[in-house]
Coordinates of C-alpha atoms in Angstrom, one line a residue:
Chain A
M123 CA 111.1 110.2 140.9
E124 CA 111.6 111.7 137.5
I125 CA 109.1 113.7 135.3
V126 CA 109.4 112.9 131.6
K127 CA 107.5 114.9 129.0
T128 CA 108.5 113.2 125.7
I129 CA 107.9 109.8 124.3
E130 CA 111.4 109.5 123.1
G131 CA 112.7 110.5 126.5
L132 CA 110.5 108.0 128.3
R133 CA 111.5 105.2 125.9
R134 CA 115.2 105.9 126.5
K135 CA 114.7 105.8 130.3
L136 CA 112.7 102.6 130.2
Y137 CA 115.1 100.7 127.7
P138 CA 117.5 99.5 130.4
R139 CA 114.6 98.6 132.7
R140 CA 112.8 96.3 130.2
S141 CA 114.3 93.2 131.7
G142 CA 112.2 93.8 134.9
R143 CA 108.4 94.1 135.2
I144 CA 107.1 97.5 134.1
G145 CA 103.8 98.8 135.5
L146 CA 101.7 101.6 134.1
V147 CA 99.1 103.6 135.9
P148 CA 97.3 105.8 133.4
T149 CA 95.6 108.8 135.0
M150 CA 94.3 112.3 134.0
G151 CA 96.0 113.7 137.1
Y152 CA 94.6 115.7 140.0
L153 CA 95.4 112.6 141.9
H154 CA 93.5 111.3 144.8
E155 CA 93.6 108.3 147.1
G156 CA 92.0 106.1 144.4
H157 CA 94.9 106.8 142.0
L158 CA 97.4 106.4 144.8
S159 CA 96.0 103.0 145.7
L160 CA 96.6 101.9 142.1
I161 CA 100.1 103.4 142.1
R162 CA 101.0 101.7 145.4
Q163 CA 99.7 98.4 144.2
A164 CA 101.9 98.8 141.0
V165 CA 104.9 99.7 143.1
Q166 CA 104.4 96.6 145.1
E167 CA 104.0 94.3 142.2
C168 CA 106.6 95.9 139.5
D169 CA 110.2 96.7 139.3
T170 CA 109.5 100.0 137.4
V171 CA 106.3 102.0 137.7
V172 CA 105.3 104.8 135.3
V173 CA 102.4 107.0 136.2
S174 CA 101.0 108.9 133.3
V175 CA 99.1 112.1 133.7
F176 CA 97.4 113.3 130.5
V177 CA 94.0 115.0 130.2
N178 CA 93.1 113.3 126.9
P179 CA 91.0 115.7 124.8
L180 CA 89.9 112.8 122.6
Q181 CA 87.7 111.3 125.3
F182 CA 85.8 114.5 126.1
G183 CA 82.7 115.3 124.0
P184 CA 81.7 118.8 122.9
G185 CA 80.2 120.6 126.0
E186 CA 82.0 118.3 128.4
D187 CA 84.5 119.5 131.0
F188 CA 87.7 119.2 129.2
D189 CA 88.7 122.8 129.7
R190 CA 87.7 123.0 133.4
Y191 CA 88.9 119.5 134.3
P192 CA 90.9 120.1 137.4
R193 CA 94.7 120.1 137.0
D194 CA 97.5 120.4 139.6
P195 CA 100.7 119.1 138.1
E196 CA 102.9 120.1 141.1
R197 CA 100.7 118.4 143.7
D198 CA 100.5 115.3 141.4
A199 CA 104.3 115.2 141.2
E200 CA 104.6 115.3 145.0
Q201 CA 102.1 112.6 145.5
V202 CA 103.6 110.4 142.9
K203 CA 107.0 110.8 144.5
E204 CA 105.7 109.7 147.8
T205 CA 104.4 106.4 146.5
G206 CA 107.9 105.4 145.2
A207 CA 106.9 105.3 141.5
E208 CA 109.9 106.0 139.4
F209 CA 108.5 108.0 136.5
L210 CA 105.7 110.5 136.0
F211 CA 105.0 110.7 132.3
A212 CA 103.4 114.1 131.6
P213 CA 103.1 114.7 127.8
D214 CA 101.3 117.6 126.3
A215 CA 98.6 117.2 123.7
Q216 CA 101.1 118.1 120.9
E217 CA 103.4 115.1 122.0
M218 CA 100.5 112.7 122.0
Y219 CA 98.8 114.0 118.9
P220 CA 101.5 115.7 116.8
R221 CA 98.8 115.8 114.0
S222 CA 95.2 115.3 114.1
P223 CA 94.9 111.5 114.6
L224 CA 93.1 109.5 111.9
T225 CA 93.3 106.3 113.8
R226 CA 90.8 105.2 116.4
V227 CA 90.5 102.1 118.5
T228 CA 86.9 101.1 119.1
V229 CA 85.3 98.5 121.3
S230 CA 81.7 97.8 120.2
G231 CA 78.9 96.0 122.3
L232 CA 80.4 96.8 125.7
T233 CA 80.2 100.6 125.0
D234 CA 76.4 100.5 124.0
S235 CA 75.2 101.0 127.6
L236 CA 76.0 103.2 130.6
C237 CA 78.7 106.0 129.9
G238 CA 79.0 104.7 126.3
M239 CA 75.4 105.7 125.8
S240 CA 75.5 109.1 127.5
R241 CA 79.0 110.1 126.4
P242 CA 79.2 109.1 122.6
G243 CA 82.8 108.7 121.4
H244 CA 84.2 108.7 125.1
F245 CA 85.4 105.1 125.1
D246 CA 86.8 105.4 121.5
G247 CA 89.0 108.2 123.0
V248 CA 89.8 106.1 126.0
A249 CA 90.7 103.0 124.1
T250 CA 92.8 105.1 121.6
V251 CA 94.8 106.9 124.3
V252 CA 95.3 103.8 126.3
T253 CA 96.6 102.0 123.2
Q254 CA 99.0 104.9 122.6
L255 CA 100.2 104.7 126.3
F256 CA 100.6 100.9 126.0
H257 CA 102.8 101.4 123.0
I258 CA 104.8 104.2 124.6
V259 CA 105.4 102.5 128.0
G260 CA 105.3 98.8 127.0
P261 CA 104.0 97.8 130.4
D262 CA 103.7 94.2 131.7
R263 CA 100.8 95.3 133.9
A264 CA 98.4 98.2 133.7
Y265 CA 96.3 99.4 136.6
F266 CA 92.7 100.7 136.4
G267 CA 90.1 101.5 139.1
Q268 CA 86.8 99.6 139.4
K269 CA 85.1 103.0 139.9
D270 CA 85.2 103.3 136.1
A271 CA 83.8 99.8 135.8
Q272 CA 82.9 100.1 132.2
Q273 CA 86.2 101.5 131.3
A274 CA 87.9 98.6 133.0
V275 CA 85.8 96.1 131.1
V276 CA 86.4 97.8 127.8
I277 CA 90.2 98.1 128.3
R278 CA 90.4 94.4 129.5
R279 CA 88.5 93.4 126.3
M280 CA 90.5 95.5 124.1
A281 CA 93.8 94.1 125.5
E282 CA 92.5 90.6 124.9
D283 CA 91.1 91.1 121.5
L284 CA 94.3 92.9 120.2
H285 CA 96.6 90.5 122.1
F286 CA 98.5 93.1 124.0
P287 CA 101.2 91.4 125.8
L288 CA 100.2 92.6 129.3
R289 CA 97.8 92.1 132.2
V290 CA 95.1 94.6 133.0
I291 CA 94.7 94.8 136.8
V292 CA 91.5 96.4 138.2
C293 CA 91.6 97.6 141.8
P294 CA 88.8 98.3 144.2
T295 CA 87.1 101.7 144.4
V296 CA 88.4 103.9 147.1
R297 CA 85.9 105.9 149.0
E298 CA 85.6 108.9 151.3
K299 CA 84.6 108.2 154.9
D300 CA 80.9 108.7 154.1
G301 CA 81.1 106.3 151.0
L302 CA 81.4 108.8 148.2
A303 CA 83.6 107.3 145.5
M304 CA 86.9 109.3 145.1
S305 CA 86.9 111.4 142.0
S306 CA 88.9 114.3 140.7
R307 CA 85.5 115.9 139.9
N308 CA 84.3 115.8 143.6
I309 CA 86.0 119.2 144.1
Y310 CA 83.4 120.8 141.9
L311 CA 80.6 120.0 144.3
S312 CA 79.1 122.7 146.6
P313 CA 78.8 121.7 150.2
E314 CA 75.2 120.9 149.8
E315 CA 75.8 118.9 146.6
R316 CA 78.6 117.1 148.2
K317 CA 76.3 116.1 151.1
Q318 CA 73.6 114.8 148.7
A319 CA 76.1 113.1 146.6
T320 CA 76.5 110.4 149.2
V321 CA 73.2 109.0 147.9
L322 CA 75.1 107.2 145.1
Y323 CA 77.0 104.9 147.5
R324 CA 74.1 104.6 150.0
S325 CA 71.6 103.5 147.4
L326 CA 74.0 101.1 145.7
S327 CA 75.2 99.5 148.8
E328 CA 71.7 99.2 150.4
A329 CA 70.4 97.8 147.0
A330 CA 73.2 95.2 147.2
E331 CA 72.0 94.2 150.7
R332 CA 68.4 94.1 149.6
K333 CA 69.3 92.0 146.6
S334 CA 71.2 89.6 148.9
R335 CA 68.1 89.3 151.2
G336 CA 66.1 88.4 147.9
D337 CA 64.2 91.6 147.7
F338 CA 64.8 92.1 144.0
N339 CA 64.0 89.4 141.5
R340 CA 64.1 91.5 138.4
A341 CA 66.8 94.0 137.4
S342 CA 64.1 96.7 136.8
E343 CA 63.0 96.4 140.4
A344 CA 66.5 97.2 141.7
V345 CA 66.8 100.1 139.1
R346 CA 63.5 101.5 140.3
W347 CA 64.4 101.3 143.9
I348 CA 67.8 103.0 143.3
E349 CA 66.2 105.7 141.2
D350 CA 63.8 106.4 144.0
Q351 CA 66.6 106.9 146.5
I352 CA 68.4 109.2 144.2
R353 CA 65.3 111.2 143.2
A354 CA 64.7 111.9 146.9
Q355 CA 67.8 114.2 146.8
P356 CA 66.6 117.5 145.3
L357 CA 69.8 118.4 143.7
A358 CA 70.4 115.1 142.0
E359 CA 69.6 114.6 138.4
I360 CA 69.8 111.0 137.1
D361 CA 71.8 110.5 133.9
Y362 CA 71.3 106.7 134.2
V363 CA 70.7 103.9 136.6
E364 CA 71.3 100.4 135.1
V365 CA 71.6 96.9 136.2
L366 CA 73.5 94.8 133.7
S367 CA 75.2 91.4 133.5
Y368 CA 78.8 91.6 134.6
P369 CA 81.3 91.7 132.9
E370 CA 79.3 91.4 129.6
L371 CA 77.3 94.5 130.4
E372 CA 74.2 93.2 128.7
P373 CA 70.6 93.7 129.7
V374 CA 69.1 91.2 132.2
E375 CA 65.5 90.7 133.3
E376 CA 65.7 88.2 136.2
I377 CA 68.7 88.8 138.4
G378 CA 68.6 85.3 140.0
D379 CA 72.1 84.2 141.1
R380 CA 73.8 85.8 138.1
C381 CA 76.6 88.3 138.5
V382 CA 75.3 91.8 137.8
I383 CA 76.6 95.3 138.2
A384 CA 74.4 98.2 139.3
A385 CA 75.9 101.4 137.8
V386 CA 74.8 105.0 138.2
A387 CA 75.6 108.4 136.7
V388 CA 74.2 111.4 138.4
R389 CA 74.5 115.1 137.8
F390 CA 74.8 117.7 140.7
G391 CA 74.7 121.0 138.9
Q392 CA 77.4 120.8 136.3
T393 CA 79.1 117.9 137.9
R394 CA 78.5 114.3 136.7
L395 CA 79.4 111.5 139.1
I396 CA 79.6 107.9 138.5
D397 CA 79.6 104.9 140.8
N398 CA 78.8 101.2 140.7
M399 CA 78.6 98.0 142.7
I400 CA 78.7 94.3 141.8
F401 CA 75.9 92.2 143.2
S402 CA 76.9 88.6 143.3
E403 CA 76.4 85.6 145.7
E404 CA 80.2 85.7 146.3
E405 CA 81.7 88.9 145.1
T406 CA 85.2 87.6 144.6
E407 CA 83.9 85.0 142.3
C408 CA 82.4 87.2 139.6
F409 CA 84.9 90.0 140.0
V410 CA 87.1 89.6 137.0
P411 CA 90.6 89.2 138.6
Chain B
M238 CA 113.3 77.5 110.2
E239 CA 110.5 76.8 112.7
I240 CA 106.8 76.8 112.2
V241 CA 104.9 78.2 115.3
K242 CA 101.1 78.0 115.5
T243 CA 100.3 79.6 118.9
I244 CA 100.7 83.1 120.2
E245 CA 102.2 81.8 123.5
G246 CA 104.6 79.5 121.7
L247 CA 105.8 82.4 119.5
R248 CA 106.2 84.7 122.4
R249 CA 108.3 82.0 124.2
K250 CA 110.6 81.6 121.2
L251 CA 111.0 85.4 120.7
Y252 CA 111.7 86.2 124.4
P253 CA 115.4 85.4 124.4
R254 CA 115.8 87.2 121.0
R255 CA 114.3 90.5 122.2
S256 CA 117.8 92.1 122.7
G257 CA 118.3 91.9 118.9
R258 CA 116.3 93.5 116.1
I259 CA 113.1 91.6 115.3
G260 CA 111.5 91.9 111.8
L261 CA 108.0 91.0 110.9
V262 CA 106.7 90.2 107.4
P263 CA 102.8 89.8 107.6
T264 CA 101.4 87.9 104.7
M265 CA 98.3 85.9 103.8
G266 CA 100.5 83.1 102.4
Y267 CA 100.7 81.6 98.9
L268 CA 104.0 83.4 98.8
H269 CA 105.5 84.8 95.6
E270 CA 108.5 86.7 94.7
G271 CA 107.0 89.9 96.1
H272 CA 106.7 88.4 99.5
L273 CA 110.1 86.8 99.3
S274 CA 111.7 90.2 98.4
L275 CA 110.2 91.6 101.7
I276 CA 111.4 88.6 103.7
R277 CA 114.9 88.8 102.1
Q278 CA 115.1 92.5 103.1
A279 CA 114.0 91.7 106.6
V280 CA 116.6 89.0 106.9
Q281 CA 119.3 91.4 105.8
E282 CA 118.3 94.1 108.3
C283 CA 117.1 92.1 111.3
D284 CA 118.5 89.5 113.7
T285 CA 115.3 87.5 113.9
V286 CA 112.7 87.4 111.2
V287 CA 109.1 86.3 111.7
V288 CA 107.0 85.6 108.6
S289 CA 103.3 85.4 109.4
V290 CA 100.9 83.5 107.2
F291 CA 97.2 84.1 108.1
V292 CA 94.3 84.6 105.8
N293 CA 92.5 87.1 107.8
P294 CA 88.7 86.7 107.6
L295 CA 88.2 90.2 109.1
Q296 CA 89.5 91.9 106.1
F297 CA 87.3 90.1 103.5
G298 CA 83.8 91.4 102.8
P299 CA 80.7 89.3 102.2
G300 CA 81.0 87.9 98.6
E301 CA 84.7 88.4 98.5
D302 CA 87.2 85.6 97.9
F303 CA 88.0 84.4 101.5
D304 CA 87.0 80.9 100.9
R305 CA 88.8 80.5 97.6
Y306 CA 91.8 82.6 98.5
P307 CA 94.7 80.3 97.4
R308 CA 96.5 78.4 100.2
D309 CA 99.6 76.2 100.1
P310 CA 101.2 75.9 103.6
E311 CA 103.8 73.4 102.6
R312 CA 105.2 75.4 99.7
D313 CA 105.0 78.5 101.9
A314 CA 107.2 76.8 104.5
E315 CA 109.7 75.7 101.9
Q316 CA 110.0 79.1 100.5
V317 CA 110.3 80.9 103.9
K318 CA 113.1 78.3 104.8
E319 CA 115.1 79.3 101.8
T320 CA 115.1 83.0 102.7
G321 CA 116.7 82.3 106.0
A322 CA 113.8 83.7 108.1
E323 CA 113.9 82.0 111.5
F324 CA 110.1 81.7 112.2
L325 CA 106.9 81.1 110.2
F326 CA 104.0 82.1 112.4
A327 CA 100.9 80.3 111.1
P328 CA 98.0 80.7 113.6
D329 CA 94.5 79.5 112.8
A330 CA 91.5 81.8 113.2
Q331 CA 90.7 80.3 116.5
E332 CA 94.0 81.4 117.8
M333 CA 93.7 85.0 116.5
Y334 CA 90.1 85.4 117.3
P335 CA 89.3 83.1 120.2
R336 CA 85.9 84.9 120.5
S337 CA 84.2 87.2 118.1
P338 CA 86.4 90.4 118.4
L339 CA 84.6 93.5 119.7
T340 CA 87.7 95.7 119.1
R341 CA 88.5 97.4 115.7
V342 CA 91.3 99.6 114.7
T343 CA 90.1 102.1 112.1
V344 CA 92.0 104.7 110.1
S345 CA 89.7 107.3 108.6
G346 CA 90.4 109.7 105.7
L347 CA 93.0 107.6 104.0
T348 CA 90.6 104.8 103.6
D349 CA 87.8 107.0 101.9
S350 CA 89.2 106.3 98.3
L351 CA 90.5 103.4 96.3
C352 CA 90.1 100.0 97.8
G353 CA 88.6 101.6 100.9
M354 CA 85.8 102.7 98.7
S355 CA 85.2 99.4 96.9
R356 CA 85.9 97.2 99.8
P357 CA 84.1 98.7 102.8
G358 CA 85.5 97.4 106.1
H359 CA 88.6 95.9 104.4
F360 CA 91.1 98.3 106.0
D361 CA 89.5 98.0 109.4
G362 CA 90.2 94.3 109.1
V363 CA 93.8 94.9 107.9
A364 CA 94.6 97.6 110.7
T365 CA 93.1 95.3 113.3
V366 CA 95.1 92.1 112.3
V367 CA 98.3 94.1 111.8
T368 CA 97.8 95.6 115.3
Q369 CA 97.3 92.1 116.7
L370 CA 100.4 90.8 114.9
F371 CA 102.5 93.8 116.1
H372 CA 101.4 92.9 119.7
I373 CA 102.2 89.2 119.3
V374 CA 105.6 89.6 117.6
G375 CA 106.7 92.9 119.0
P376 CA 108.8 93.7 115.9
D377 CA 111.3 96.6 115.5
R378 CA 110.6 96.7 111.8
A379 CA 107.6 95.5 109.7
Y380 CA 107.7 95.0 106.0
F381 CA 105.0 95.7 103.5
G382 CA 104.9 95.9 99.7
Q383 CA 104.2 99.0 97.7
K384 CA 101.8 97.0 95.4
D385 CA 99.3 97.5 98.2
A386 CA 100.1 101.2 98.3
Q387 CA 97.0 102.3 100.2
Q388 CA 97.6 99.5 102.8
A389 CA 101.1 100.7 103.3
V390 CA 100.0 104.3 103.7
V391 CA 97.3 103.2 106.2
I392 CA 99.6 101.1 108.2
R393 CA 102.3 103.6 108.4
R394 CA 99.8 106.2 109.6
M395 CA 98.3 103.9 112.1
A396 CA 101.7 103.1 113.5
E397 CA 102.5 106.9 113.8
D398 CA 99.2 107.8 115.4
L399 CA 99.2 104.9 118.0
H400 CA 102.9 105.5 118.7
F401 CA 103.8 101.8 117.8
P402 CA 107.5 101.4 118.8
L403 CA 108.6 100.2 115.3
R404 CA 109.4 101.2 111.7
V405 CA 107.1 100.4 108.8
I406 CA 109.3 99.6 105.8
V407 CA 107.7 99.7 102.4
C408 CA 109.4 97.7 99.6
P409 CA 109.0 98.1 95.8
T410 CA 106.5 96.2 93.8
V411 CA 108.0 93.0 92.3
R412 CA 106.7 92.2 88.8
E413 CA 106.5 89.4 86.3
K414 CA 108.8 89.8 83.2
D415 CA 105.9 91.4 81.3
G416 CA 105.3 94.0 84.0
L417 CA 102.3 92.2 85.8
A418 CA 102.6 92.9 89.5
M419 CA 103.1 89.8 91.5
S420 CA 99.9 88.7 93.4
S421 CA 98.7 85.5 95.0
R422 CA 95.5 86.1 93.0
N423 CA 97.2 86.0 89.6
I424 CA 96.8 82.2 89.6
Y425 CA 93.0 82.7 89.2
L426 CA 93.6 84.3 85.7
S427 CA 92.8 82.3 82.5
P428 CA 95.5 82.5 79.9
E429 CA 93.6 85.1 78.0
E430 CA 92.9 87.1 81.1
R431 CA 96.6 86.8 82.1
K432 CA 97.5 88.3 78.7
Q433 CA 95.1 91.2 78.9
A434 CA 96.0 91.9 82.6
T435 CA 99.4 93.3 81.5
V436 CA 97.4 96.5 80.6
L437 CA 97.6 97.6 84.3
Y438 CA 101.3 97.9 84.3
R439 CA 101.6 99.2 80.7
S440 CA 99.0 101.9 81.2
L441 CA 100.4 103.0 84.5
S442 CA 104.0 103.1 83.3
E443 CA 103.1 104.8 80.0
A444 CA 101.0 107.3 81.9
A445 CA 104.0 108.0 84.2
E446 CA 106.1 108.8 81.1
R447 CA 103.5 110.9 79.5
K448 CA 103.1 112.8 82.7
S449 CA 106.8 113.4 82.9
R450 CA 106.7 114.7 79.3
G451 CA 104.0 117.2 80.4
D452 CA 101.1 115.5 78.5
F453 CA 98.7 115.6 81.6
N454 CA 98.0 118.9 83.5
R455 CA 95.0 117.6 85.3
A456 CA 94.6 114.4 87.2
S457 CA 91.3 113.7 85.4
E458 CA 93.2 113.7 82.0
A459 CA 95.6 111.0 83.4
V460 CA 92.7 109.0 84.7
R461 CA 90.8 109.2 81.4
W462 CA 93.9 108.1 79.5
I463 CA 94.5 105.1 81.7
E464 CA 90.9 104.2 81.6
D465 CA 90.9 104.2 77.8
Q466 CA 93.9 101.9 77.7
I467 CA 92.2 99.4 80.1
R468 CA 88.8 99.5 78.3
A469 CA 90.6 98.5 75.1
Q470 CA 91.0 95.1 76.8
P471 CA 87.6 93.3 76.3
L472 CA 87.9 91.1 79.4
A473 CA 88.9 94.1 81.8
E474 CA 86.2 95.6 83.9
I475 CA 87.4 98.7 85.8
D476 CA 86.6 98.9 89.6
Y477 CA 88.5 102.3 89.9
V478 CA 91.1 104.4 88.3
E479 CA 92.3 107.3 90.5
V480 CA 95.1 109.8 90.6
L481 CA 95.5 111.2 94.2
S482 CA 98.1 113.1 96.1
Y483 CA 100.7 110.8 97.8
P484 CA 100.9 109.9 100.5
E485 CA 97.9 111.9 101.7
L486 CA 95.5 110.1 99.1
E487 CA 93.5 113.2 98.6
P488 CA 91.8 114.3 95.4
V489 CA 93.9 116.6 93.2
E490 CA 92.9 118.7 90.1
E491 CA 96.2 120.1 88.7
I492 CA 99.0 117.6 89.0
G493 CA 101.8 120.2 88.5
D494 CA 104.9 119.0 90.2
R495 CA 103.2 117.6 93.3
C496 CA 103.7 113.9 94.0
V497 CA 100.7 111.8 93.0
I498 CA 99.9 108.1 92.9
A499 CA 97.9 106.6 90.0
A500 CA 96.1 103.5 91.3
V501 CA 93.9 101.1 89.6
A502 CA 91.7 98.1 90.4
V503 CA 90.4 96.0 87.6
R504 CA 88.4 92.9 87.4
F505 CA 89.1 90.0 85.0
G506 CA 86.3 87.6 85.5
Q507 CA 86.1 86.9 89.2
T508 CA 89.6 88.1 89.8
R509 CA 90.3 91.6 91.1
L510 CA 93.8 93.0 90.5
I511 CA 95.3 96.2 91.8
D512 CA 98.4 98.1 90.8
N513 CA 99.8 101.6 91.2
M514 CA 102.5 103.9 90.3
I515 CA 103.8 107.1 91.9
F516 CA 104.3 110.1 89.5
S517 CA 106.9 112.5 90.8
E518 CA 109.7 114.6 89.4
E519 CA 112.1 112.6 91.4
E520 CA 110.5 109.4 92.6
T521 CA 112.8 108.8 95.4
E522 CA 111.9 112.2 96.9
C523 CA 108.2 111.7 97.4
F524 CA 108.4 108.0 98.1
V525 CA 107.8 107.7 101.8
P526 CA 111.0 105.9 103.1

């Protein structure tokens, strides 16, 4: 496994490997089992795998946690090495943005709800840096986690709209034993917050069961039920709870047998956690492959 | 020379040619000597040349001339064939935009003046379709004309900001014998409009001479002088006359020995023409290569 810090250096390394399939796993580092599952899938499917680690300032808003976002380059490198990925691309901000960038990639519509609403500009920053990484690496496949469901939908749509010559692969959320979705931000949680944070998974998965039993006809009923569960945790402060059509992310009234996603963002102290679950008759059918 | 209408078809054709250098000349068709000079340069420098012809609806505003933009696919094909270019990529709108695109590429700052001001959204449409074409063709070099100076600056900046793995080549404006810049829109002009339209080149080139003689200290003096020349033509209606720093396209007061561009847009009846000239001590030095 080789760590590469410059764009030119990475291009030089990848040049002789272009005849094979190249996989990219873009991350912000502080890797956990969620990231590692993406990397392992990439290693299985591709001849050359590049894991990028870049905490992208463009996707953090003012007052967000860019400065205190957790970083551990050495542990990241060890973990990537164990997966069998060939390259760890770890540019600094000067390398990615040698001057203040004037260019933005924006995806409208899909970013009007959920995190797009509570983090204005976030997905412009994500779409822009992912475009940069796609141009630097030239991957045949790029891997994203379903935990960031809106990001996955946005990137997939961007790749289609702009005719990127690659496949966007979305892999299932990896969870702790008690169901909490893996996230680099989980280390921020105090023991009590960590305990209460399991409400995200519990409420979503029980809502999915209730929905399949026919308990909810309207999206608003599911939303209210999930909100009630979360509010029962004294340290939880809801950012949003939404039930939207999937993958269009549009408001729905009657759920019926349509494929919807329940998505939540909840603050525990300074820490904002997200999670989501797809409600469908047959999950595999409406999960965008 | 082969005409290809689909993205998949073009990718298949280009796949075995990827080991050589691929050149792309994006056009809206109705080719003239300006386009042909770009194509010929591409043919000289590249192993495989793709000329794209696509009248991109996304870059026309409401009330602009998308519907009546001149088209002549057969003549275009003949002309491309004579240059020695290998592929003419001529997709329809359904192929480029199979559904209404949610994704836009925008370049701020550089698009606040000139045509960016008088054609809102125009450069978003240009940057987006050029991004699509770059992803479809995967060129090593892409060729643009200096006649569309702002477009060239915008595309170059976009390519740098987004780390596109290619070089943007800008080629000199090709002119009619009397100096009128070649443009597909010139055919709209009545004989009298055509005659008066020579004022664009005459005023710009005489202003360049006057500037080099030290006649203009301030940008506003050059602007006023050019405006006066154009206003002397009764059919000419000025859209803008601007003198800006080049290639930053920022307002300047004193010209001094800095590199500036004088750019004009003028309507003759329904027809909007643009032209520009770079004023510098040594033109080659400030012309972005």
